Coordinates of C-alpha atoms in Angstrom, one line a residue:
Chain A
M18 CA -3.8 144.8 35.1
T19 CA -5.0 141.9 37.7
T20 CA -3.1 143.2 40.5
T21 CA -4.9 146.6 39.8
T22 CA -7.8 144.9 40.9
V23 CA -6.3 143.3 44.3
E24 CA -4.7 146.5 45.3
T25 CA -7.7 148.5 44.7
S26 CA -9.9 146.4 47.6
A27 CA -6.8 147.0 49.6
A28 CA -7.0 150.7 49.2
V29 CA -10.6 151.0 50.1
T30 CA -10.1 149.0 53.4
G31 CA -7.2 150.8 54.1
T32 CA -9.4 154.2 53.4
G33 CA -11.8 153.0 56.2
A34 CA -9.3 151.8 58.7
A35 CA -7.6 155.4 58.6
G36 CA -10.6 157.1 58.6
T37 CA -12.3 155.5 61.7
A38 CA -9.5 157.0 63.7
R39 CA -10.1 160.3 62.8
K40 CA -12.6 163.1 64.3
P41 CA -16.0 163.5 62.0
R42 CA -14.9 164.0 58.9
A43 CA -16.4 164.1 55.2
R44 CA -17.1 161.0 52.9
G45 CA -14.2 161.1 50.7
E46 CA -11.3 161.9 52.8
R47 CA -8.5 159.7 54.1
G48 CA -5.2 159.5 55.7
L49 CA -2.2 160.0 54.1
A50 CA -1.5 156.1 53.4
G51 CA -5.1 155.7 52.0
S52 CA -4.1 158.9 49.6
L53 CA -0.7 157.4 48.5
A54 CA -2.2 154.1 47.6
S55 CA -5.1 155.6 45.7
H56 CA -2.8 157.8 43.8
G57 CA -0.3 154.7 43.4
I58 CA -2.8 152.5 42.0
L59 CA -4.3 155.4 39.9
I60 CA -0.9 156.2 38.3
V61 CA -0.3 152.7 37.7
A62 CA -3.6 152.4 35.8
S63 CA -3.0 155.8 33.9
I64 CA 0.5 154.4 32.7
V65 CA -1.1 151.2 31.6
A66 CA -3.8 153.2 29.7
L67 CA -1.4 155.5 28.3
F68 CA 1.6 153.5 27.2
P69 CA 0.0 151.9 24.3
V70 CA -0.9 154.9 22.5
A71 CA 2.2 156.6 23.6
W72 CA 4.1 153.7 22.4
L73 CA 2.7 153.9 19.0
V74 CA 3.6 157.4 18.5
F75 CA 7.1 157.0 19.6
L76 CA 7.5 154.3 17.1
S77 CA 6.0 156.6 14.3
L78 CA 9.1 158.8 14.9
G79 CA 11.7 156.0 13.7
P80 CA 12.3 156.0 10.5
D81 CA 12.9 152.4 9.7
K82 CA 10.1 149.6 9.3
D83 CA 11.9 147.4 11.8
D84 CA 12.7 150.4 14.3
Y85 CA 10.1 148.7 16.6
L86 CA 12.6 145.4 17.4
H87 CA 15.2 148.1 18.8
P88 CA 13.5 151.0 20.0
G89 CA 16.4 152.4 21.8
G90 CA 17.9 153.3 18.3
I91 CA 14.6 155.8 17.5
W92 CA 16.0 158.3 20.1
K93 CA 19.2 159.3 18.1
K94 CA 16.9 159.1 14.6
M95 CA 14.2 160.7 15.7
T96 CA 12.3 162.2 12.6
L97 CA 9.0 163.5 11.1
D98 CA 9.5 161.6 7.6
N99 CA 7.2 159.3 8.0
Y100 CA 4.4 161.4 8.4
S101 CA 5.3 163.5 5.7
F102 CA 6.0 160.5 3.8
V103 CA 2.4 159.1 4.9
L104 CA 0.7 162.3 3.8
Q105 CA 2.1 162.6 0.3
H106 CA 3.1 159.4 -0.9
T107 CA 0.2 157.2 0.3
N108 CA -3.9 157.4 0.2
F109 CA -4.5 159.0 3.3
F110 CA -6.5 161.9 2.0
D111 CA -8.4 159.4 0.1
W112 CA -9.2 157.3 3.1
L113 CA -10.1 160.2 4.9
K114 CA -12.5 161.3 2.1
S115 CA -14.0 157.9 2.6
S116 CA -14.1 157.6 5.9
L117 CA -15.9 161.1 6.7
I118 CA -18.5 160.7 3.8
V119 CA -19.5 157.0 4.9
S120 CA -19.5 158.3 8.8
L121 CA -21.2 161.6 8.3
G122 CA -23.5 159.9 5.5
T123 CA -24.4 157.1 8.5
T124 CA -24.7 160.3 10.9
V125 CA -27.2 162.3 9.3
L126 CA -29.2 159.5 7.5
G127 CA -29.4 157.6 10.7
V128 CA -30.3 160.7 12.9
L129 CA -33.1 162.3 10.9
V130 CA -34.8 158.5 10.5
A131 CA -34.4 157.8 14.0
A132 CA -35.4 161.2 15.6
T133 CA -38.6 160.7 13.7
T134 CA -39.3 157.1 14.8
G135 CA -38.1 158.0 18.6
Y136 CA -40.7 160.8 18.7
A137 CA -43.5 158.5 17.2
V138 CA -42.8 155.8 19.8
S139 CA -42.5 158.1 22.4
R140 CA -45.9 160.1 22.1
M141 CA -47.6 157.8 20.7
R142 CA -49.2 154.2 21.6
F143 CA -50.2 152.8 18.3
P144 CA -51.0 149.1 17.5
G145 CA -48.2 146.9 16.9
Y146 CA -46.1 149.5 19.6
R147 CA -44.6 146.6 21.4
K148 CA -43.6 144.2 19.2
F149 CA -41.7 147.4 17.1
M150 CA -40.0 148.2 20.0
W151 CA -38.6 144.7 20.6
V152 CA -37.5 144.7 17.2
L153 CA -35.6 147.9 18.0
L154 CA -34.1 146.1 20.6
V155 CA -33.1 143.0 18.9
T156 CA -31.7 144.8 16.3
Q157 CA -28.8 146.1 18.7
M158 CA -27.8 142.9 19.7
F159 CA -27.2 141.5 15.9
P160 CA -23.9 139.9 15.5
V161 CA -21.9 141.2 12.4
A162 CA -22.1 137.5 11.3
V163 CA -25.7 137.4 11.3
L164 CA -26.2 140.2 8.0
M165 CA -22.5 140.0 6.5
V166 CA -23.4 136.9 4.3
P167 CA -27.1 138.1 3.0
M168 CA -26.0 141.7 3.0
Y169 CA -23.2 140.8 1.0
Q170 CA -25.3 139.1 -1.7
I171 CA -28.1 141.8 -1.9
L172 CA -25.9 144.7 -2.5
A173 CA -23.5 142.6 -4.9
D174 CA -27.1 142.0 -6.6
L175 CA -27.6 145.8 -6.5
E176 CA -24.0 146.6 -7.7
L177 CA -23.3 148.6 -4.4
I178 CA -20.4 146.8 -3.3
D179 CA -17.4 149.0 -3.1
S180 CA -19.8 152.3 -3.1
Y181 CA -20.3 154.8 -0.5
V182 CA -24.0 154.3 -0.3
G183 CA -24.1 150.8 0.1
L184 CA -21.5 150.8 3.5
I185 CA -24.1 153.9 4.9
L186 CA -27.2 151.8 4.3
V187 CA -25.0 149.2 6.0
Y188 CA -24.4 151.1 8.9
C189 CA -27.8 152.7 9.2
S190 CA -29.1 149.2 9.9
T191 CA -27.2 149.0 13.1
A192 CA -27.5 153.0 13.9
V193 CA -31.0 153.4 13.5
P194 CA -32.4 151.5 15.9
Y195 CA -29.9 152.4 18.4
C196 CA -30.6 155.9 17.9
A197 CA -34.1 155.9 18.0
W198 CA -34.1 154.0 21.4
L199 CA -31.4 156.7 22.9
L200 CA -33.9 159.2 21.4
K201 CA -37.2 157.5 22.6
G202 CA -36.0 158.2 26.2
Y203 CA -34.9 161.8 25.5
F204 CA -38.0 162.7 24.1
D205 CA -39.7 161.1 27.0
T206 CA -38.2 163.4 29.5
I207 CA -39.8 166.5 27.6
P208 CA -43.3 167.1 28.4
F209 CA -46.4 166.6 26.6
E210 CA -48.1 169.9 27.6
I211 CA -45.3 171.2 25.1
D212 CA -47.1 169.2 22.5
E213 CA -50.2 169.7 23.1
A214 CA -49.5 174.0 23.4
G215 CA -48.2 173.5 20.1
R216 CA -51.7 171.7 18.9
V217 CA -53.9 174.0 20.2
D218 CA -52.0 176.9 18.9
G219 CA -52.4 175.3 15.3
L220 CA -49.3 173.6 14.6
T221 CA -49.6 170.3 12.7
P222 CA -48.3 167.4 14.2
F223 CA -45.1 167.2 12.1
G224 CA -45.1 171.2 12.6
T225 CA -45.1 170.3 17.0
F226 CA -42.1 167.8 16.0
A227 CA -40.0 170.0 13.6
R228 CA -40.4 173.4 15.1
L229 CA -40.6 172.8 18.9
I230 CA -39.7 169.2 20.3
L231 CA -36.7 169.0 17.9
P232 CA -35.1 172.2 19.4
L233 CA -35.7 171.3 22.5
A234 CA -33.7 167.7 21.8
K235 CA -30.7 169.2 20.7
P236 CA -28.5 167.1 23.2
G237 CA -30.1 164.2 22.5
L238 CA -29.8 164.5 18.9
A239 CA -26.4 165.5 19.4
V240 CA -25.1 162.3 21.5
A241 CA -27.3 160.4 18.8
A242 CA -25.0 162.2 16.4
F243 CA -21.8 161.4 17.9
Y244 CA -22.6 157.6 18.9
S245 CA -23.3 157.0 15.3
F246 CA -20.4 159.0 13.6
I247 CA -18.1 157.3 16.2
T248 CA -19.1 153.9 15.5
A249 CA -19.4 154.5 12.1
F250 CA -15.8 155.9 12.1
G251 CA -14.4 152.5 14.1
E252 CA -16.1 149.9 12.1
V253 CA -13.8 147.2 10.9
A254 CA -15.6 144.0 9.7
F255 CA -18.1 145.4 6.8
A256 CA -15.9 147.8 5.7
S257 CA -13.1 145.0 5.0
T258 CA -15.4 143.3 3.1
F259 CA -17.5 145.7 1.1
M260 CA -14.6 147.9 0.1
L261 CA -12.5 146.8 -2.7
S262 CA -10.4 149.4 -4.5
D263 CA -7.9 151.3 -2.2
D264 CA -8.8 154.7 -2.8
K265 CA -12.3 153.9 -1.3
Y266 CA -11.0 152.2 1.9
T267 CA -12.1 153.7 4.9
F268 CA -9.1 154.3 7.5
A269 CA -9.9 151.0 9.3
V270 CA -9.7 149.2 6.2
G271 CA -6.5 151.3 5.0
L272 CA -4.5 150.9 8.2
Q273 CA -4.5 147.1 7.8
S274 CA -3.4 147.6 4.5
F275 CA 0.2 148.6 5.5
I276 CA 0.8 144.9 6.9
S277 CA 0.7 142.3 3.8
E278 CA 2.0 139.2 3.7
H279 CA 5.2 140.5 2.0
D280 CA 5.9 143.5 3.4
A281 CA 4.9 145.2 7.1
Q282 CA 5.8 149.0 6.8
R283 CA 5.1 149.6 10.2
N284 CA 6.6 152.8 10.6
L285 CA 4.4 153.8 8.2
M286 CA 1.4 152.3 9.8
A287 CA 2.3 153.8 13.1
A288 CA 2.6 157.7 12.0
T289 CA -1.1 157.0 10.2
A290 CA -2.5 155.6 13.4
V291 CA -1.4 158.5 15.2
L292 CA -2.5 160.7 12.6
I293 CA -6.1 159.3 12.7
A294 CA -6.0 158.9 16.2
I295 CA -5.3 162.7 17.4
P296 CA -8.6 164.2 15.9
V297 CA -10.6 161.2 16.7
S298 CA -9.6 161.3 20.3
A299 CA -9.9 165.2 20.5
F300 CA -13.5 164.8 19.2
F301 CA -14.3 161.9 21.7
Y302 CA -12.9 164.4 24.3
L303 CA -15.0 167.0 23.7
V304 CA -18.4 164.9 23.5
Q305 CA -17.5 162.4 26.1
K306 CA -19.5 163.7 29.1
N307 CA -22.9 164.1 27.0
L308 CA -22.0 160.5 25.3
V309 CA -22.0 158.6 28.5
A310 CA -24.7 160.3 30.1
G311 CA -26.9 159.4 27.1
L312 CA -25.8 155.9 26.8
T313 CA -26.5 155.2 30.4
A314 CA -29.9 157.2 30.1
G315 CA -31.0 155.3 26.8
G316 CA -30.0 151.9 28.8
T317 CA -31.4 152.5 32.2
K318 CA -34.6 154.6 31.2
G319 CA -35.7 152.5 28.0
Chain B
M27 CA -59.9 164.4 22.2
T28 CA -58.6 167.0 19.5
V29 CA -55.2 166.5 20.6
A30 CA -54.5 162.8 20.1
I31 CA -50.5 163.3 21.4
D32 CA -51.1 161.7 24.6
R33 CA -50.6 158.0 26.3
A34 CA -54.0 158.4 27.3
T35 CA -55.6 158.0 23.4
G36 CA -53.5 155.1 23.0
K37 CA -54.5 153.4 26.2
R38 CA -57.9 154.1 25.8
R39 CA -57.5 152.2 22.5
G40 CA -56.3 149.3 24.3
D41 CA -59.2 149.0 26.7
R42 CA -61.9 147.8 23.8
A43 CA -64.9 148.4 25.7
P44 CA -67.3 148.8 22.8
R45 CA -65.8 147.2 19.8
P46 CA -66.7 148.5 16.7
G47 CA -66.5 147.0 13.3
L48 CA -63.4 146.4 11.8
G49 CA -63.5 148.8 8.7
Q50 CA -64.5 151.2 11.2
R51 CA -61.5 150.5 13.8
L52 CA -59.3 150.6 10.4
K53 CA -60.7 154.0 9.8
N54 CA -60.6 155.5 13.3
G55 CA -56.9 154.0 14.0
Y56 CA -56.1 155.6 10.4
Q57 CA -57.4 159.3 11.4
K58 CA -56.1 158.9 14.7
H59 CA -52.8 157.4 14.3
W60 CA -52.0 158.4 10.7
Y61 CA -49.2 160.8 11.4
A62 CA -47.9 158.0 14.2
Y63 CA -47.4 155.9 11.1
A64 CA -46.2 158.6 9.0
M65 CA -43.6 159.1 11.3
I66 CA -42.4 155.2 11.8
V67 CA -42.3 154.6 8.1
P68 CA -38.8 155.9 7.3
V69 CA -37.6 153.3 10.1
A70 CA -39.9 150.9 9.3
V71 CA -38.8 150.9 5.7
V72 CA -35.2 150.9 6.8
L73 CA -35.5 148.3 9.5
G74 CA -37.5 146.3 6.7
V75 CA -35.2 146.8 4.2
L76 CA -31.8 146.4 5.6
V77 CA -32.8 144.1 8.5
I78 CA -35.7 141.8 7.9
Y79 CA -35.3 141.5 4.6
P80 CA -31.5 140.5 4.6
L81 CA -32.2 138.4 8.0
V82 CA -34.9 136.5 6.3
Y83 CA -32.6 136.0 3.2
G84 CA -29.6 135.1 5.2
L85 CA -32.0 132.1 6.8
Y86 CA -32.8 131.0 3.5
L87 CA -29.5 131.1 2.7
T88 CA -28.3 128.6 5.6
L89 CA -31.0 126.1 4.0
T90 CA -29.0 126.2 0.8
D91 CA -25.7 125.2 0.0
A92 CA -24.4 128.5 -1.2
N93 CA -20.7 129.2 -1.5
S94 CA -18.8 131.8 -4.0
L95 CA -18.4 129.4 -6.5
N96 CA -22.3 128.7 -7.1
T97 CA -23.7 131.7 -6.5
A98 CA -24.8 134.4 -8.9
R99 CA -21.7 136.5 -9.9
T100 CA -20.3 138.2 -12.9
I101 CA -17.1 137.8 -14.1
G102 CA -15.9 140.4 -16.5
V103 CA -19.0 140.5 -19.0
N104 CA -20.2 137.3 -18.3
H105 CA -23.2 136.7 -16.0
I106 CA -23.0 133.3 -14.2
D107 CA -26.5 132.4 -12.7
A108 CA -26.6 130.9 -9.3
T109 CA -26.5 127.2 -8.7
Y110 CA -26.9 126.5 -5.2
K111 CA -29.8 124.4 -4.2
F112 CA -31.9 123.8 -1.3
I113 CA -30.3 121.3 1.5
G114 CA -32.7 121.7 4.4
L115 CA -31.1 121.6 7.8
D116 CA -28.4 119.7 6.5
N117 CA -26.0 123.0 7.5
Y118 CA -27.1 123.3 11.2
K119 CA -26.9 119.4 11.7
D120 CA -23.2 119.7 10.5
I121 CA -22.4 122.5 12.5
L122 CA -23.5 120.8 15.6
F123 CA -23.1 117.1 15.2
G124 CA -21.3 116.4 12.2
P125 CA -17.8 114.9 12.3
T126 CA -15.4 117.2 13.6
S127 CA -18.3 119.3 14.9
Y128 CA -15.9 119.6 18.0
D129 CA -13.1 121.6 16.6
R130 CA -15.2 123.5 13.9
F131 CA -17.8 124.5 16.2
W132 CA -18.0 123.8 20.1
S133 CA -14.1 124.5 20.8
H134 CA -15.0 128.1 19.4
F135 CA -18.1 128.0 21.1
I136 CA -16.4 127.2 24.7
W137 CA -14.0 129.2 24.2
T138 CA -16.4 132.2 23.3
I139 CA -18.0 131.7 26.3
V140 CA -14.8 131.6 28.3
W141 CA -13.6 134.8 26.5
T142 CA -17.2 136.7 27.3
A143 CA -17.3 135.7 30.9
V144 CA -13.5 136.8 31.8
C145 CA -13.6 139.7 29.7
V146 CA -16.9 141.3 31.1
A147 CA -15.6 139.9 34.9
L148 CA -12.5 142.1 34.6
H149 CA -13.9 144.9 32.6
Y150 CA -16.9 145.0 35.6
C151 CA -14.1 144.8 38.6
I152 CA -11.4 146.7 37.3
G153 CA -14.1 149.7 36.1
L154 CA -15.6 149.7 39.6
G155 CA -12.3 149.4 41.4
L156 CA -11.2 152.6 39.5
A157 CA -14.4 154.3 39.7
L158 CA -14.3 153.6 43.6
L159 CA -10.8 155.6 43.4
L160 CA -12.2 158.3 41.5
D161 CA -15.2 159.0 43.6
Q162 CA -13.0 160.1 46.4
K163 CA -12.1 163.4 47.0
L164 CA -8.6 163.7 45.1
R165 CA -6.2 165.9 43.9
G166 CA -5.7 165.7 40.0
R167 CA -9.1 163.4 39.9
T168 CA -10.0 165.0 36.4
F169 CA -6.6 164.4 35.2
Y170 CA -6.6 160.8 36.0
R171 CA -10.1 160.4 34.5
L172 CA -8.8 161.9 31.2
I173 CA -5.7 159.6 30.8
L174 CA -8.3 156.7 32.0
I175 CA -10.4 156.8 29.1
L176 CA -8.1 157.5 26.4
P177 CA -8.2 153.6 25.2
W178 CA -11.9 154.4 24.6
A179 CA -11.1 157.6 23.0
V180 CA -8.6 156.4 20.7
P181 CA -10.7 154.1 17.7
T182 CA -9.9 150.4 18.6
F183 CA -8.6 149.1 15.3
V184 CA -5.5 151.9 16.1
T185 CA -5.5 150.8 19.5
V186 CA -5.1 147.2 18.7
F187 CA -1.7 148.0 15.8
G188 CA -0.5 149.5 18.5
W189 CA -0.3 146.1 21.0
R190 CA 0.4 144.2 18.3
F191 CA 3.8 145.9 17.7
M192 CA 4.4 145.4 21.5
L193 CA 3.2 142.1 21.6
A194 CA 5.6 141.1 18.5
D195 CA 8.3 138.4 19.0
S196 CA 10.9 140.9 20.1
G197 CA 8.7 143.7 20.8
I198 CA 8.9 145.9 24.3
V199 CA 6.6 143.5 26.0
N200 CA 9.1 140.4 25.4
T201 CA 12.0 142.8 25.9
A202 CA 10.9 143.8 29.0
L203 CA 10.1 140.7 30.6
D204 CA 13.3 139.2 29.5
A205 CA 15.1 141.9 30.7
L206 CA 13.3 140.7 34.2
H207 CA 14.4 137.2 33.2
L208 CA 10.7 135.9 32.8
P209 CA 9.6 133.6 30.4
T210 CA 8.9 135.5 27.0
P211 CA 5.9 133.6 25.8
L212 CA 4.9 133.8 21.7
W213 CA 2.2 136.1 22.5
L214 CA 1.1 136.0 18.8
E215 CA 1.6 132.5 18.0
D216 CA 1.0 130.3 20.7
T217 CA -2.5 129.4 20.9
F218 CA -3.1 129.6 24.7
W219 CA -1.1 133.0 24.7
Q220 CA -2.8 134.3 22.0
R221 CA -6.0 133.8 24.0
F222 CA -4.3 135.8 26.8
A223 CA -3.4 138.5 24.8
A224 CA -6.7 138.9 23.1
I225 CA -8.5 139.1 26.3
M226 CA -5.5 141.2 27.7
V227 CA -5.9 143.8 24.7
N228 CA -9.9 143.4 25.1
T229 CA -9.9 144.3 28.8
W230 CA -7.7 147.6 28.4
C231 CA -10.3 148.4 25.4
G232 CA -13.3 147.9 27.4
V233 CA -12.5 149.1 31.0
P234 CA -13.1 152.9 30.9
F235 CA -16.4 152.8 29.6
M236 CA -17.3 150.7 32.5
M237 CA -16.0 153.0 34.9
V238 CA -17.3 155.9 33.5
T239 CA -20.7 154.6 33.6
L240 CA -20.1 153.2 37.1
L241 CA -18.5 156.5 38.4
G242 CA -21.7 158.1 37.2
G243 CA -23.5 155.6 39.2
L244 CA -21.4 156.1 42.1
Q245 CA -22.0 159.6 42.2
S246 CA -25.9 159.4 41.7
I247 CA -25.9 157.6 45.2
D248 CA -27.6 159.7 47.8
S249 CA -24.6 160.6 50.2
T250 CA -27.0 160.6 53.3
L251 CA -27.3 157.0 52.9
Y252 CA -23.4 156.9 53.5
E253 CA -23.8 159.0 56.4
A254 CA -26.8 156.6 57.6
A255 CA -24.5 154.2 57.2
E256 CA -21.9 155.7 59.1
M257 CA -23.8 156.7 62.1
D258 CA -25.3 153.1 62.4
G259 CA -21.2 151.7 62.6
A260 CA -20.7 150.4 59.5
N261 CA -17.3 149.9 58.4
A262 CA -15.9 150.7 55.0
W263 CA -16.6 147.2 53.7
Q264 CA -20.1 147.4 54.9
R265 CA -20.4 150.3 53.4
F266 CA -19.4 149.4 50.4
R267 CA -21.5 146.0 50.4
Y268 CA -24.8 147.4 52.0
V269 CA -24.6 150.7 50.4
T270 CA -22.7 151.2 47.4
L271 CA -23.2 147.8 45.5
P272 CA -27.5 148.4 45.9
G273 CA -27.3 151.7 44.6
L274 CA -24.9 150.5 41.6
R275 CA -27.7 147.9 41.1
S276 CA -29.7 149.6 38.2
V277 CA -26.5 150.6 36.7
S278 CA -24.7 147.6 36.7
A279 CA -27.8 145.5 35.2
T280 CA -27.5 147.6 32.1
V281 CA -23.7 147.9 31.8
V282 CA -23.2 144.1 32.2
L283 CA -25.8 143.2 29.5
L284 CA -24.2 145.7 27.4
G285 CA -20.7 144.4 28.2
I286 CA -21.7 140.7 27.5
I287 CA -23.5 141.7 24.5
W288 CA -20.5 143.8 22.9
T289 CA -18.0 141.3 24.3
F290 CA -19.9 138.2 22.2
N291 CA -19.8 140.2 19.2
Q292 CA -16.3 141.7 19.6
F293 CA -14.9 141.6 16.2
A294 CA -12.1 144.2 15.8
V295 CA -9.8 142.9 18.8
I296 CA -9.4 139.7 17.5
F297 CA -9.6 140.1 13.9
L298 CA -7.0 142.9 13.9
L299 CA -4.4 141.0 16.4
F300 CA -4.4 137.8 14.5
G301 CA -6.0 138.1 11.3
N302 CA -6.8 134.8 9.5
T303 CA -3.4 133.0 11.1
A304 CA -5.0 131.6 14.7
P305 CA -7.4 129.2 14.1
D306 CA -7.7 128.4 17.4
A307 CA -8.3 131.7 19.0
Q308 CA -10.7 132.6 17.0
I309 CA -14.6 133.4 18.8
L310 CA -17.4 132.0 17.3
V311 CA -18.1 135.9 15.4
T312 CA -14.5 136.1 13.8
W313 CA -14.5 132.5 13.1
A314 CA -18.2 132.8 11.0
Y315 CA -16.5 135.8 9.5
F316 CA -13.5 133.2 8.8
L317 CA -16.0 131.0 7.1
G318 CA -17.8 133.4 4.7
F319 CA -14.9 135.7 3.5
G320 CA -11.3 134.7 4.9
Q321 CA -11.1 131.5 3.0
Q322 CA -11.8 130.1 -0.8
P323 CA -14.3 129.2 -1.8
R324 CA -16.0 131.3 0.4
D325 CA -18.7 128.9 2.1
F326 CA -21.8 131.7 2.8
A327 CA -24.5 129.2 3.6
Q328 CA -22.2 127.7 7.0
S329 CA -21.4 131.3 7.7
A330 CA -24.9 132.4 7.9
A331 CA -26.0 129.8 9.6
Y332 CA -23.4 130.4 12.2
G333 CA -24.5 134.0 12.4
I334 CA -28.1 132.6 13.0
L335 CA -26.9 130.4 15.7
L336 CA -24.9 133.4 17.4
L337 CA -28.5 135.4 17.1
A338 CA -30.1 132.7 18.6
I339 CA -27.7 132.4 21.6
L340 CA -28.0 136.1 22.5
I341 CA -31.5 136.5 22.2
V342 CA -32.2 133.3 24.6
F343 CA -29.6 134.6 27.1
T344 CA -30.8 137.7 27.1
S345 CA -34.7 136.7 28.0
F346 CA -33.1 134.4 30.6
Y347 CA -31.1 137.6 32.1
R348 CA -33.9 139.7 32.1
R349 CA -36.3 137.1 34.0
W350 CA -33.3 136.4 36.3
L351 CA -33.7 140.4 36.9
N352 CA -37.5 140.4 37.1
R353 CA -37.2 137.5 39.8
N354 CA -34.7 139.5 41.9
E355 CA -37.0 143.0 41.8
Q356 CA -34.5 144.5 39.7
Q357 CA -35.5 148.0 38.3
F358 CA -34.1 147.5 34.6
A359 CA -36.3 148.7 31.8
I360 CA -34.8 147.5 28.5

């Protein structure tokens, strides 16, 4: 991958060299050589990006757990047996259920709580405002290691270890501050005159929020929801520690359980990985444009 | 001011011109802001219960010698009370200056710094390079973009296992290297190559985010600036240096900071790539996890102390970063 960067700068200069020789042209046009170089680099980069995932898909078709060592053999005995085995004889659907409960729980709870907060900090300057924003900011950079041990102790005291509620609460501790921050940025873009008009027409502050601002903020809410969902779905550390019984594993934990010290069912693991990756990536592709816009807006506008 | 929902109200409070008595102020504050507080209550409760309380409790644990043998626990029907005791700052002293502190803390610390610096530099440079390529008028640009964000779209815990298969002793990478008559390192066993592999995998995972955000930044640069630069005879490099880079400054400041925080805290890649098998390739976050949960007996106190140290490092770094940006008069709102 390092070679890619080196070539990149070469391509940029190539662009200019080819360009200066030509008549007036729009920005972004370039000569044949530049074009070929750009395509070449992008094709190489695409292959690098695609290959590990494609390889996983390919390996998932091999019936034997050691097929990854001699992949050439897979062509001859390609089969979907792994998939049917995973779907029928493993806890796949239990894991799916846990993952969905935990991710959706985090999303709903996190966005609800974060929306009220984001609105409050966006519209009102109350005493303690700056400190509060600072707390929201610092919370975002907590390494997992900071909260892991105390959370474990507290949840153990409350007997919430190995329960969905416990994990949802833990995820909310990271999702809520981030979403509040992001939604504050979004609410800031909705004109205050709308609130005022609502108040003049006799809505309560909560009425203004629920009936005017929330519907207008739908795109922002959607971004916050996607973000919470995706982070909760992909989280590894807390899930590995707090979920103990194997029918409550989320996918991130369940996938690890295929490789134990004694046995590594790599073919089944690859098949499960593919089954997880397809819907999640599809979802991601649907929302990615909004996600990117929201992330940068939350980051730069504050 | 019947309508309290605007910034003016709040600012007026800050003026402190005629200062009424405390009781009156509290009452005024309550009347003006009660719904602001009501809306913040949920998050204040959540933050208090889920962040502040664990943080304080974690701080307290770092001052004790708690481990899994002396904390309160329930075995079957028997409940055993906690017997750990307060030992002051001994944990920090032991981590930072104790015997073998180099092996336990400083070596991981140095590796974490190297890891963060190399990963973010690679993320940024490759991301910027690809973004520049995608910013041109190019056939199939959308198609490339969709493929290039694939590593971001697929959950990390899935792709890391793909890499693990590829990097295994006789996996595809070594087979390919062997076919080219190149040396075939033990990616998942030898310390140097473990670190190399970790950086490689993390770079692979992190480039799409940088690429997409920087592409957004590139597209928001006013194209008349490029035209003006071209009229003034700037060549491609000069246009890049004096138009593109300054135009990207505020986006870059944000994504680099985010990248540093995320990479510093990156847990999944190293944990899933090596598990507990590679003590030398663990960055501080995964090492703290190993101390607290990967070994027996679990050393809760030291693990929590590592957590607090990590947070301190991040906070110090971020405040310096902000100060440095402010000195360079950057637009940076975080």
